Amino acid sequence: MAANSMVETAYHYIREQIIRGDRLPGSVLSENELAAEMGMSRTPIRSAVSRLEQEGYLQALKNRGVLVKDIPFKDMLDTYEMILMLQTASIDLVTEKETAYDLAMLGERLRLQEEATLQRNYEAYVDHGLAFCKGVIGAANNVIMLRVFDSLHDKFKQAAMVNYSLTPTQPHYSMTALNQKIYEAIRTADYDEAKSALRSANQEARRRAVRGYM
C-alpha cells in the first residue's frame, strides 16, 4: 500500500471512531497501539494524528500519547442551533425563489429515521436525521448554505453520539418528531408551521441544556 494511501486509511479509521463515539473525549490514544491495531507502521499513524489535531479532534500529550479532545457543551448547542437556523433560512429562500422540495427524498429519509428510532439504532437515527436536514436546506439551491451544513455535519454527529453514550438515562431520538412536523408542514406548504417547529426545537434544546443534557 502506498504511503499516502496508508495515511488516508489511518486518518479515516481514527476519525470515524471519534465521530461515532467509539473513542470518547478524554480517551488517550497510543500511536503504537493504533499502528498494531491497523497493521501498519507509526509513520502513517503519526501523519493521520497530525491531521486530526489540525481539525480539532485530537491533542498531542508530551510523552503520553494523544488525547481525544472534549466537546464544549456550548459548541454542541451552538452547532445544533446553526443547523436549525440553516433550515429556517432555507424555507424563506424556497418561498422567495419558488423552488421545490423533493418530497419523495425527504419522505424516504424520514421513513428511515423512523425505522432507526423504532430499532433503537442511534447512529442510523442521527445519519438519516442529518440527511433529512440537508434535504431541507438543499431545496434553497444555495451552495454556500450546503457547505456550511457539511462543515457542521461530523461535529454534530460526534456530539450526538457522545451525548448519547454519556446520558443513557435521558430521553433521546427527539429529532424524529421534529422532522415529522417539518415534513408534514412542507408537504402541505405550511411554511410558517415548519419554521415554528424549528424555533420550538431550538427553545427546547436550550431548556434541556439548562438541565445538563442535549
C-alpha positions as a printed Julia matrix, in Angstrom:
214×3 Matrix{Float64}:
   0.0    0.0    0.0
   1.4    3.44  -0.96
   2.4    5.81   1.86
  -0.31   8.37   1.03
  -2.91   5.63   0.88
  -1.88   4.35   4.31
  -2.15   7.86   5.77
  -5.65   8.22   4.3
  -6.66   4.82   5.63
  -5.37   5.64   9.12
  -6.93   9.11   9.04
 -10.4    7.88   8.08
 -10.26   4.94  10.51
  -9.36   7.06  13.54
 -11.66   9.92  12.55
 -14.63   7.6   12.09
 -14.05   6.05  15.5
 -14.03   9.5   17.1
 -17.13  10.7   15.26
 -19.04   7.53  16.11
 -18.19   7.96  19.78
 -16.14   4.76  19.89
 -13.28   6.91  21.19
 -14.84   9.21  23.77
 -13.49  12.65  24.7
 -10.84  12.24  27.37
  -9.58   8.97  25.9
  -5.83   8.77  25.39
  -4.69   7.03  22.21
  -1.34   5.38  21.71
   0.29   5.63  18.3
   1.94   2.25  18.9
  -1.39   0.6   19.73
  -3.1    2.21  16.74
  -0.27   1.03  14.47
  -0.58  -2.53  15.79
  -4.38  -2.4   15.51
  -4.2   -1.3   11.89
  -1.22  -3.4   10.91
   0.97  -0.53   9.77
   3.98   1.46  10.98
   3.77   4.53  13.21
   4.7    6.87  10.33
   1.25   6.99   8.63
  -0.43   6.95  12.06
   1.6   10.0   13.1
   0.62  11.84   9.89
  -3.05  10.96  10.4
  -2.95  12.09  14.02
  -1.33  15.39  13.0
  -4.13  15.99  10.51
  -6.79  15.23  13.13
  -5.05  17.62  15.53
  -5.38  20.38  12.94
  -9.08  19.61  12.61
  -9.56  19.91  16.37
 -10.34  16.28  17.16
  -7.08  15.37  18.91
  -4.41  16.94  21.09
  -0.88  15.6   21.46
   0.28  14.96  25.02
   4.04  15.09  25.5
   5.31  11.55  26.08
   1.78  10.39  26.95
   0.03   9.73  23.66
  -2.82  11.63  22.01
  -5.95  12.93  23.72
  -9.41  12.89  22.16
 -10.47  16.47  22.8
 -13.52  17.36  24.82
 -16.56  18.89  23.09
 -17.56  22.09  24.9
 -21.24  21.93  25.78
 -21.84  25.36  24.25
 -20.3   24.18  20.98
 -22.79  21.29  20.92
 -25.68  23.66  21.49
 -24.43  26.25  19.0
 -23.92  23.61  16.29
 -27.47  22.35  16.7
 -28.79  25.91  16.69
 -26.96  26.67  13.44
 -28.42  23.59  11.74
 -31.9   24.69  12.8
 -31.22  28.24  11.58
 -29.99  26.99   8.2
 -33.24  25.09   7.74
 -35.31  28.1    8.77
 -33.43  30.38   6.36
 -33.74  27.82   3.56
 -37.53  27.75   3.97
 -37.64  31.52   3.43
 -35.42  31.18   0.34
 -37.56  28.4   -1.1
 -40.58  30.71  -0.81
 -38.77  33.65  -2.38
 -37.18  31.67  -5.21
 -40.24  29.47  -5.72
 -38.07  26.37  -5.81
 -39.48  22.95  -4.93
 -38.8   20.36  -2.24
 -38.01  16.79  -3.18
 -40.83  15.31  -1.11
 -40.06  11.75  -2.17
 -36.48  12.05  -0.93
 -37.49  13.8    2.31
 -40.19  11.2    2.92
 -37.7    8.35   2.44
 -35.15   9.96   4.78
 -37.87  10.4    7.38
 -39.03   6.82   6.95
 -35.5    5.54   7.52
 -35.12   7.75  10.58
 -38.41   6.5   11.99
 -37.28   2.92  11.36
 -33.97   3.55  13.13
 -35.85   5.1   16.05
 -38.06   2.03  16.42
 -35.0   -0.22  16.24
 -33.16   2.0   18.75
 -30.28   2.32  16.31
 -28.98   5.7   17.38
 -26.24   6.1   14.79
 -28.63   5.36  11.92
 -31.16   7.72  13.51
 -28.57  10.53  13.52
 -27.36   9.8    9.98
 -30.85   9.78   8.46
 -31.92  12.78  10.53
 -28.98  14.8    9.23
 -29.7   13.65   5.67
 -33.27  14.95   6.11
 -31.91  18.3    7.32
 -29.6   18.51   4.32
 -32.54  17.79   2.04
 -34.5   20.69   3.54
 -31.53  23.04   3.21
 -30.7   21.86  -0.3
 -34.1   22.9   -1.62
 -33.0   26.53  -1.31
 -30.42  25.89  -4.07
 -27.71  27.76  -2.14
 -24.31  26.05  -2.33
 -22.8   28.13   0.49
 -25.52  27.06   2.92
 -24.85  23.46   1.99
 -21.12  23.92   2.55
 -21.79  25.35   5.99
 -24.02  22.4    6.79
 -21.39  19.94   5.56
 -18.79  21.62   7.77
 -21.07  21.05  10.8
 -22.22  17.53   9.93
 -19.48  15.43  11.52
 -19.08  17.65  14.58
 -22.8   17.38  15.24
 -22.75  13.62  14.78
 -19.82  13.27  17.18
 -21.54  15.46  19.78
 -24.78  13.5   19.42
 -23.07  10.1   19.69
 -21.0   11.18  22.71
 -24.02  12.73  24.42
 -25.99   9.51  23.84
 -23.2    7.41  25.34
 -22.81   9.63  28.4
 -26.51  10.18  29.17
 -28.16   6.76  28.69
 -30.98   7.51  31.13
 -32.01  10.76  29.43
 -34.59  10.93  26.6
 -33.18  10.79  23.09
 -34.47  10.49  19.49
 -36.32  13.84  19.66
 -35.22  14.81  16.13
 -37.58  12.23  14.65
 -40.67  14.0   15.97
 -39.28  17.34  14.81
 -38.63  16.08  11.28
 -42.12  14.57  11.16
 -43.56  18.02  11.9
 -41.32  19.7    9.35
 -42.14  17.15   6.66
 -45.89  17.45   7.17
 -45.7   21.25   7.14
 -43.62  21.25   3.95
 -45.91  18.68   2.32
 -48.9   20.95   2.94
 -46.93  24.12   2.08
 -47.47  25.44   5.61
 -44.04  27.02   5.81
 -44.84  29.15   8.85
 -45.62  25.97  10.75
 -42.32  24.45   9.65
 -40.41  27.47  10.92
 -42.41  27.46  14.15
 -41.41  23.82  14.73
 -37.75  24.71  14.2
 -37.95  27.65  16.61
 -39.63  25.46  19.23
 -36.9   22.84  18.82
 -34.25  25.47  19.46
 -36.03  26.67  22.6
 -36.41  23.09  23.84
 -32.69  22.43  23.24
 -31.84  25.42  25.42
 -34.19  24.22  28.15
 -32.57  20.81  28.05
 -29.13  22.43  28.18
 -30.09  24.11  31.45
 -30.85  20.63  32.83
 -27.44  19.47  31.68
 -28.07  17.42  28.54
 -28.9   17.85  24.85
